[in-house]
Amino acid sequence: AVEDETPHPRQSVTVRVPASSANCGPGYDCIGLAVDLWTEVTVSRAEKFEITAEGDGAAEMPKDESNLLVTGVKAAYDTAEKPMPPLKYHVVSRIPYARGLGSSSAAIVAGIIAGLVLAGHRLPVWGSESLLQIAATIEGHPDNVAPVIYGGFQIGIHNGTRWVTERVPCPPGTQLVMFIPDFIGKTSAARGVLSDTISRADAAFNIGRVAFLVHALAMGNLDNLKWGVQDRMHQPQRAEALYQHLYPMIKAAEEAGACCAYLSGAGPTVMALTSGASGDIFTQREKERTDFSVAKAMMQVAQTFGVKGRIVVTLPTNEGARVVKVDPPFSSEYITFRDNV
C-alpha cells in the first residue's frame, strides 16, 4: 500500500546508498552487511532520458534503461500508480562495480527511493516493510537490499507471505579489510557453478555455521567468527571454478590476525573482518589493530596467484540509504531535517 502523504512532486532528489557484503560465508542469500562505501545518485525531471556517471566503475555501468537504477525508479512509479516522466540520472559511484559489493542492490534501492520522492509518495514500513518488498522482488533475495535499506548486519527471509528482516549487532571496533580484484565477477557465472542440490551433511554444516555466526555477532565473541563464516554451499565450488586465490587468502588473513574472512557476495572480492579499532585509526597506535598486517597478507596471496587488485579498509555502517538533497526541500522555516534536506 502507498500513502499519498506528500502530494507535491519533487523536481530532483539525491540519494546516498551504501555498499553491502552478502552471504558472509554460510548465510547464502539471507545474510548481509552494510559497508561504509557510498554512492550518490541524483535523479531529476528532464526533457529526455539520460544517464551520466563518474567514479568507480563509471565506464562499465550501463547507460541505457537496462540500468537497475532505472528499474528501481520504474518500480516506484508503478507502485505509486503514476506515469513515469522523462528523467536524467547522474551517478557518483564509490562502490566498485560488479565486484561482490552490492552495486546492483545499491542501484535498485537508490532508484526506488528517488522514484518515491519524485512522485511524492511514501510507503508504510512497520508490519509490511514495503520498500524491502519492492527491492527484494527485483533482486530476488534480501541479503544485499536489506543492509542497503537499513544498514548494519541484516538477516532476511521470506515467511511465505512477504520478506522480513532483523538486525544482528555488530561488535564495536570492527573493521573491514577487502581485497578487490581488478576483474568483474558476473553473478550469473558465479551461480552457474553451483549445484541445485546439496547433501544432508553439507546442509547441517551450514545450518550450524549460520547459528554460530549470528551468536558470535550478537555476543561480541570475535574468536568464534572464523568458525561462523565457514561454508560448504557456495564458497568451495566458486573457489574451485573461479577464484583459486580464495581459500589461501582466507587462511593468510586469519593467520595475520583477522577475526574471519569470506567471499563477499558472488565475488570476486574477499572480505576480512578485523578488530581493535577505536576512534580515528590514524591517531591510534597501529599495533593495537590488525588491519595493516591482514591487508599485507592478503595482497601477498594475490601476488602469488597473479591476481591484480587493491586493498580497501573501511568499516561496517549501521546507516542505510537516505535522501541527502531534494528540490524543493522537505525542511521549512519551522523544521530543519538533517543536512537541511
Tab-separated table of N, CA and C in Angstrom, residues 192-309:
chain	number	residue	atom	x	y	z
A	192	GLY	N	26.189	-20.125	-11.703
A	192	GLY	CA	26.189	-21.232	-12.648
A	192	GLY	C	27.052	-22.403	-12.225
A	193	VAL	N	28.020	-22.176	-11.344
A	193	VAL	CA	28.899	-23.274	-10.915
A	193	VAL	C	28.314	-24.033	-9.728
A	194	LEU	N	27.168	-23.596	-9.220
A	194	LEU	CA	26.571	-24.227	-8.050
A	194	LEU	C	25.586	-25.314	-8.449
A	195	SER	N	25.562	-26.370	-7.658
A	195	SER	CA	24.622	-27.464	-7.887
A	195	SER	C	23.239	-27.087	-7.355
A	196	ASP	N	22.194	-27.650	-7.952
A	196	ASP	CA	20.830	-27.397	-7.473
A	196	ASP	C	20.521	-28.159	-6.196
A	197	THR	N	21.346	-29.141	-5.847
A	197	THR	CA	21.113	-29.940	-4.646
A	197	THR	C	22.384	-29.986	-3.805
A	198	ILE	N	22.211	-30.166	-2.503
A	198	ILE	CA	23.346	-30.357	-1.598
A	198	ILE	C	23.038	-31.550	-0.697
A	199	SER	N	24.059	-32.098	-0.093
A	199	SER	CA	23.872	-33.263	0.777
A	199	SER	C	23.315	-32.844	2.130
A	200	ARG	N	22.749	-33.809	2.833
A	200	ARG	CA	22.254	-33.540	4.187
A	200	ARG	C	23.392	-33.076	5.094
A	201	ALA	N	24.572	-33.684	4.916
A	201	ALA	CA	25.720	-33.323	5.760
A	201	ALA	C	26.128	-31.868	5.529
A	202	ASP	N	26.140	-31.445	4.263
A	202	ASP	CA	26.512	-30.060	3.970
A	202	ASP	C	25.445	-29.088	4.464
A	203	ALA	N	24.186	-29.472	4.360
A	203	ALA	CA	23.109	-28.626	4.882
A	203	ALA	C	23.257	-28.446	6.386
A	204	ALA	N	23.521	-29.552	7.091
A	204	ALA	CA	23.697	-29.485	8.543
A	204	ALA	C	24.912	-28.632	8.900
A	205	PHE	N	25.984	-28.763	8.118
A	205	PHE	CA	27.189	-27.961	8.343
A	205	PHE	C	26.851	-26.476	8.278
A	206	ASN	N	26.148	-26.066	7.217
A	206	ASN	CA	25.837	-24.643	7.047
A	206	ASN	C	24.854	-24.126	8.077
A	207	ILE	N	23.883	-24.941	8.454
A	207	ILE	CA	22.929	-24.530	9.489
A	207	ILE	C	23.674	-24.217	10.784
A	208	GLY	N	24.590	-25.109	11.150
A	208	GLY	CA	25.359	-24.896	12.376
A	208	GLY	C	26.227	-23.657	12.297
A	209	ARG	N	26.846	-23.436	11.131
A	209	ARG	CA	27.720	-22.276	10.985
A	209	ARG	C	26.948	-20.973	11.023
A	210	VAL	N	25.787	-20.921	10.390
A	210	VAL	CA	24.973	-19.701	10.444
A	210	VAL	C	24.583	-19.385	11.885
A	211	ALA	N	24.176	-20.408	12.625
A	211	ALA	CA	23.818	-20.196	14.030
A	211	ALA	C	25.015	-19.682	14.816
A	212	PHE	N	26.185	-20.270	14.554
A	212	PHE	CA	27.401	-19.848	15.248
A	212	PHE	C	27.759	-18.412	14.893
A	213	LEU	N	27.588	-18.046	13.614
A	213	LEU	CA	27.900	-16.697	13.159
A	213	LEU	C	27.015	-15.672	13.844
A	214	VAL	N	25.716	-15.908	13.846
A	214	VAL	CA	24.784	-14.957	14.453
A	214	VAL	C	25.046	-14.855	15.958
A	215	HIS	N	25.317	-15.974	16.616
A	215	HIS	CA	25.607	-15.951	18.054
A	215	HIS	C	26.894	-15.177	18.333
A	216	ALA	N	27.927	-15.409	17.520
A	216	ALA	CA	29.200	-14.700	17.725
A	216	ALA	C	29.024	-13.198	17.579
A	217	LEU	N	28.250	-12.776	16.584
A	217	LEU	CA	27.995	-11.347	16.386
A	217	LEU	C	27.182	-10.770	17.539
A	218	ALA	N	26.132	-11.475	17.923
A	218	ALA	CA	25.238	-10.978	18.968
A	218	ALA	C	25.945	-10.876	20.317
A	219	MET	N	26.835	-11.817	20.591
A	219	MET	CA	27.531	-11.842	21.877
A	219	MET	C	28.860	-11.098	21.842
A	220	GLY	N	29.279	-10.653	20.658
A	220	GLY	CA	30.564	-9.983	20.551
A	220	GLY	C	31.735	-10.922	20.740
A	221	ASN	N	31.519	-12.217	20.447
A	221	ASN	CA	32.579	-13.214	20.606
A	221	ASN	C	33.374	-13.304	19.310
A	222	LEU	N	34.373	-12.465	19.180
A	222	LEU	CA	35.116	-12.359	17.933
A	222	LEU	C	35.884	-13.622	17.597
A	223	ASP	N	36.293	-14.397	18.621
A	223	ASP	CA	37.066	-15.616	18.375
A	223	ASP	C	36.258	-16.663	17.615
A	224	ASN	N	34.938	-16.603	17.726
A	224	ASN	CA	34.104	-17.611	17.071
A	224	ASN	C	33.702	-17.234	15.644
A	225	LEU	N	34.027	-16.026	15.212
A	225	LEU	CA	33.625	-15.609	13.871
A	225	LEU	C	34.253	-16.481	12.787
A	226	LYS	N	35.495	-16.908	13.016
A	226	LYS	CA	36.164	-17.701	11.972
A	226	LYS	C	35.467	-19.030	11.737
A	227	TRP	N	34.820	-19.559	12.774
A	227	TRP	CA	34.028	-20.783	12.593
A	227	TRP	C	32.674	-20.441	11.979
A	228	GLY	N	32.144	-19.298	12.362
A	228	GLY	CA	30.813	-18.921	11.904
A	228	GLY	C	30.723	-18.610	10.423
A	229	VAL	N	31.840	-18.233	9.786
A	229	VAL	CA	31.781	-17.893	8.359
A	229	VAL	C	32.147	-19.071	7.455
A	230	GLN	N	32.385	-20.235	8.027
A	230	GLN	CA	32.700	-21.386	7.189
A	230	GLN	C	31.470	-21.803	6.376
A	231	ASP	N	31.729	-22.370	5.206
A	231	ASP	CA	30.624	-22.652	4.276
A	231	ASP	C	30.952	-23.848	3.399
A	232	ARG	N	29.904	-24.601	3.046
A	232	ARG	CA	30.052	-25.674	2.065
A	232	ARG	C	29.080	-25.528	0.896
A	233	MET	N	28.238	-24.516	0.927
A	233	MET	CA	27.171	-24.402	-0.060
A	233	MET	C	27.611	-23.702	-1.344
A	234	HIS	N	28.513	-22.719	-1.237
A	234	HIS	CA	28.876	-21.973	-2.441
A	234	HIS	C	30.358	-21.627	-2.538
A	235	GLN	N	31.035	-21.400	-1.417
A	235	GLN	CA	32.425	-20.961	-1.497
A	235	GLN	C	33.363	-22.014	-2.091
A	236	PRO	N	33.273	-23.294	-1.685
A	236	PRO	CA	34.191	-24.276	-2.283
A	236	PRO	C	34.017	-24.412	-3.790
A	237	GLN	N	32.768	-24.389	-4.239
A	237	GLN	CA	32.503	-24.529	-5.670
A	237	GLN	C	33.022	-23.322	-6.451
A	238	ARG	N	32.814	-22.134	-5.918
A	238	ARG	CA	33.275	-20.926	-6.597
A	238	ARG	C	34.792	-20.806	-6.549
A	239	ALA	N	35.385	-21.248	-5.444
A	239	ALA	CA	36.847	-21.214	-5.349
A	239	ALA	C	37.471	-22.136	-6.388
A	240	GLU	N	36.910	-23.326	-6.545
A	240	GLU	CA	37.466	-24.293	-7.489
A	240	GLU	C	37.326	-23.826	-8.936
A	241	ALA	N	36.171	-23.259	-9.261
A	241	ALA	CA	35.893	-22.912	-10.653
A	241	ALA	C	36.360	-21.518	-11.049
A	242	LEU	N	36.330	-20.573	-10.092
A	242	LEU	CA	36.521	-19.169	-10.463
A	242	LEU	C	37.614	-18.446	-9.687
A	243	TYR	N	37.747	-18.741	-8.398
A	243	TYR	CA	38.598	-17.910	-7.534
A	243	TYR	C	39.590	-18.791	-6.764
A	244	GLN	N	40.643	-19.228	-7.460
A	244	GLN	CA	41.611	-20.119	-6.812
A	244	GLN	C	42.329	-19.456	-5.645
A	245	HIS	N	42.322	-18.123	-5.625
A	245	HIS	CA	43.010	-17.405	-4.552
A	245	HIS	C	42.197	-17.360	-3.251
A	246	LEU	N	40.916	-17.767	-3.298
A	246	LEU	CA	40.014	-17.520	-2.171
A	246	LEU	C	40.501	-18.155	-0.871
A	247	TYR	N	40.650	-19.475	-0.833
A	247	TYR	CA	40.976	-20.125	0.442
A	247	TYR	C	42.387	-19.814	0.929
A	248	PRO	N	43.394	-19.739	0.060
A	248	PRO	CA	44.695	-19.275	0.554
A	248	PRO	C	44.635	-17.866	1.149
A	249	MET	N	43.791	-16.996	0.562
A	249	MET	CA	43.683	-15.637	1.079
A	249	MET	C	42.951	-15.619	2.419
A	250	ILE	N	41.912	-16.427	2.557
A	250	ILE	CA	41.215	-16.536	3.843
A	250	ILE	C	42.185	-17.005	4.924
A	251	LYS	N	42.953	-18.051	4.613
A	251	LYS	CA	43.911	-18.607	5.569
A	251	LYS	C	44.955	-17.565	5.962
A	252	ALA	N	45.481	-16.854	4.977
A	252	ALA	CA	46.513	-15.843	5.259
A	252	ALA	C	45.949	-14.706	6.106
A	253	ALA	N	44.723	-14.271	5.801
A	253	ALA	CA	44.107	-13.185	6.565
A	253	ALA	C	43.916	-13.582	8.021
A	254	GLU	N	43.410	-14.777	8.256
A	254	GLU	CA	43.175	-15.215	9.629
A	254	GLU	C	44.482	-15.427	10.385
A	255	GLU	N	45.488	-15.944	9.706
A	255	GLU	CA	46.791	-16.121	10.361
A	255	GLU	C	47.444	-14.783	10.685
A	256	ALA	N	47.101	-13.747	9.916
A	256	ALA	CA	47.659	-12.415	10.161
A	256	ALA	C	46.878	-11.641	11.217
A	257	GLY	N	45.790	-12.239	11.739
A	257	GLY	CA	45.064	-11.606	12.838
A	257	GLY	C	43.628	-11.259	12.564
A	258	ALA	N	43.113	-11.558	11.362
A	258	ALA	CA	41.708	-11.278	11.082
A	258	ALA	C	40.809	-12.178	11.917
A	259	CYS	N	39.673	-11.647	12.324
A	259	CYS	CA	38.692	-12.465	13.050
A	259	CYS	C	38.124	-13.537	12.132
A	260	CYS	N	37.932	-13.173	10.851
A	260	CYS	CA	37.398	-14.109	9.876
A	260	CYS	C	37.574	-13.513	8.493
A	261	ALA	N	37.343	-14.333	7.475
A	261	ALA	CA	37.355	-13.858	6.095
A	261	ALA	C	36.465	-14.758	5.269
A	262	TYR	N	35.894	-14.195	4.201
A	262	TYR	CA	34.954	-14.954	3.373
A	262	TYR	C	34.844	-14.306	1.998
A	263	LEU	N	34.200	-14.995	1.069
A	263	LEU	CA	33.928	-14.437	-0.252
A	263	LEU	C	32.746	-13.493	-0.142
A	264	SER	N	32.933	-12.242	-0.565
A	264	SER	CA	31.863	-11.251	-0.459
A	264	SER	C	30.883	-11.429	-1.614
A	265	GLY	N	29.645	-11.733	-1.284
A	265	GLY	CA	28.632	-11.963	-2.293
A	265	GLY	C	29.033	-13.082	-3.225
A	266	ALA	N	28.853	-12.865	-4.530
A	266	ALA	CA	29.257	-13.848	-5.534
A	266	ALA	C	30.702	-13.662	-5.959
A	267	GLY	N	31.431	-12.734	-5.284
A	267	GLY	CA	32.814	-12.484	-5.602
A	267	GLY	C	32.950	-11.441	-6.703
A	268	PRO	N	34.180	-11.125	-7.034
A	268	PRO	CA	35.438	-11.767	-6.634
A	268	PRO	C	36.081	-11.205	-5.359
A	269	THR	N	35.468	-10.179	-4.729
A	269	THR	CA	36.075	-9.571	-3.537
A	269	THR	C	36.135	-10.555	-2.376
A	270	VAL	N	37.260	-10.541	-1.663
A	270	VAL	CA	37.417	-11.316	-0.430
A	270	VAL	C	37.376	-10.332	0.730
A	271	MET	N	36.495	-10.596	1.691
A	271	MET	CA	36.256	-9.696	2.824
A	271	MET	C	36.815	-10.293	4.105
A	272	ALA	N	37.593	-9.498	4.831
A	272	ALA	CA	38.096	-9.893	6.144
A	272	ALA	C	37.580	-8.920	7.191
A	273	LEU	N	37.233	-9.439	8.362
A	273	LEU	CA	36.823	-8.609	9.494
A	273	LEU	C	37.949	-8.613	10.510
A	274	THR	N	38.324	-7.411	10.969
A	274	THR	CA	39.353	-7.280	11.989
A	274	THR	C	38.780	-6.496	13.176
A	275	SER	N	39.523	-6.478	14.269
A	275	SER	CA	39.040	-5.822	15.485
A	275	SER	C	40.100	-4.878	16.035
A	276	GLY	N	39.704	-4.135	17.050
A	276	GLY	CA	40.653	-3.283	17.763
A	276	GLY	C	40.603	-1.817	17.420
A	277	ALA	N	39.829	-1.447	16.407
A	277	ALA	CA	39.763	-0.033	16.043
A	277	ALA	C	39.014	0.758	17.105
A	278	SER	N	39.506	1.956	17.408
A	278	SER	CA	38.849	2.814	18.384
A	278	SER	C	39.102	4.266	18.016
A	279	GLY	N	38.029	4.989	17.762
A	279	GLY	CA	38.180	6.377	17.356
A	279	GLY	C	38.791	6.471	15.972
A	280	ASP	N	39.489	7.555	15.704
A	280	ASP	CA	40.134	7.742	14.418
A	280	ASP	C	41.374	6.865	14.338
A	281	ILE	N	41.420	5.967	13.346
A	281	ILE	CA	42.512	4.982	13.317
A	281	ILE	C	43.860	5.615	13.014
A	282	PHE	N	43.866	6.811	12.421
A	282	PHE	CA	45.145	7.426	12.072
A	282	PHE	C	45.786	8.139	13.257
A	283	THR	N	45.068	8.175	14.374
A	283	THR	CA	45.664	8.665	15.614
A	283	THR	C	45.830	7.540	16.624
A	284	GLN	N	45.511	6.314	16.220
A	284	GLN	CA	45.631	5.155	17.096
A	284	GLN	C	46.910	4.389	16.765
A	285	ARG	N	47.563	3.854	17.791
A	285	ARG	CA	48.766	3.066	17.561
A	285	ARG	C	48.425	1.872	16.683
A	286	GLU	N	49.213	1.682	15.633
A	286	GLU	CA	48.906	0.667	14.632
A	286	GLU	C	48.907	-0.740	15.201
A	287	LYS	N	49.776	-1.007	16.180
A	287	LYS	CA	49.876	-2.368	16.709
A	287	LYS	C	48.665	-2.768	17.546
A	288	GLU	N	47.788	-1.806	17.861
A	288	GLU	CA	46.553	-2.138	18.583
A	288	GLU	C	45.504	-2.752	17.655
A	289	ARG	N	45.755	-2.690	16.357
A	289	ARG	CA	44.819	-3.227	15.372
A	289	ARG	C	45.569	-4.203	14.466
A	290	THR	N	44.801	-4.927	13.650
A	290	THR	CA	45.424	-5.895	12.746
A	290	THR	C	45.154	-5.588	11.275
A	291	ASP	N	44.508	-4.462	10.973
A	291	ASP	CA	44.107	-4.203	9.592
A	291	ASP	C	45.304	-4.160	8.632
A	292	PHE	N	46.402	-3.544	9.068
A	292	PHE	CA	47.542	-3.407	8.164
A	292	PHE	C	48.186	-4.761	7.882
A	293	SER	N	48.390	-5.561	8.921
A	293	SER	CA	49.019	-6.872	8.724
A	293	SER	C	48.126	-7.793	7.897
A	294	VAL	N	46.829	-7.701	8.106
A	294	VAL	CA	45.894	-8.515	7.324
A	294	VAL	C	45.903	-8.080	5.867
A	295	ALA	N	45.887	-6.781	5.629
A	295	ALA	CA	45.932	-6.267	4.251
A	295	ALA	C	47.198	-6.734	3.533
A	296	LYS	N	48.322	-6.672	4.238
A	296	LYS	CA	49.587	-7.086	3.643
A	296	LYS	C	49.574	-8.570	3.293
A	297	ALA	N	49.017	-9.386	4.199
A	297	ALA	CA	48.961	-10.831	3.962
A	297	ALA	C	48.058	-11.164	2.780
A	298	MET	N	46.928	-10.481	2.667
A	298	MET	CA	46.004	-10.723	1.565
A	298	MET	C	46.627	-10.328	0.227
A	299	MET	N	47.337	-9.228	0.208
A	299	MET	CA	47.969	-8.773	-1.027
A	299	MET	C	49.089	-9.721	-1.456
A	300	GLN	N	49.802	-10.263	-0.495
A	300	GLN	CA	50.856	-11.225	-0.834
A	300	GLN	C	50.282	-12.454	-1.513
A	301	VAL	N	49.139	-12.935	-1.051
A	301	VAL	CA	48.483	-14.079	-1.689
A	301	VAL	C	48.045	-13.710	-3.100
A	302	ALA	N	47.479	-12.532	-3.248
A	302	ALA	CA	47.046	-12.077	-4.571
A	302	ALA	C	48.219	-12.062	-5.549
A	303	GLN	N	49.359	-11.577	-5.094
A	303	GLN	CA	50.537	-11.526	-5.953
A	303	GLN	C	51.036	-12.930	-6.296
A	304	THR	N	50.949	-13.841	-5.325
A	304	THR	CA	51.363	-15.223	-5.569
A	304	THR	C	50.524	-15.864	-6.659
A	305	PHE	N	49.225	-15.560	-6.672
A	305	PHE	CA	48.314	-16.146	-7.647
A	305	PHE	C	48.184	-15.296	-8.916
A	306	GLY	N	48.916	-14.194	-8.968
A	306	GLY	CA	48.875	-13.350	-10.147
A	306	GLY	C	47.557	-12.629	-10.341
A	307	VAL	N	46.863	-12.350	-9.242
A	307	VAL	CA	45.577	-11.653	-9.309
A	307	VAL	C	45.805	-10.184	-8.978
A	308	LYS	N	45.578	-9.319	-9.957
A	308	LYS	CA	45.757	-7.894	-9.732
A	308	LYS	C	44.522	-7.319	-9.038
A	309	GLY	N	44.760	-6.382	-8.127
A	309	GLY	CA	43.661	-5.766	-7.403
A	309	GLY	C	44.173	-4.781	-6.382
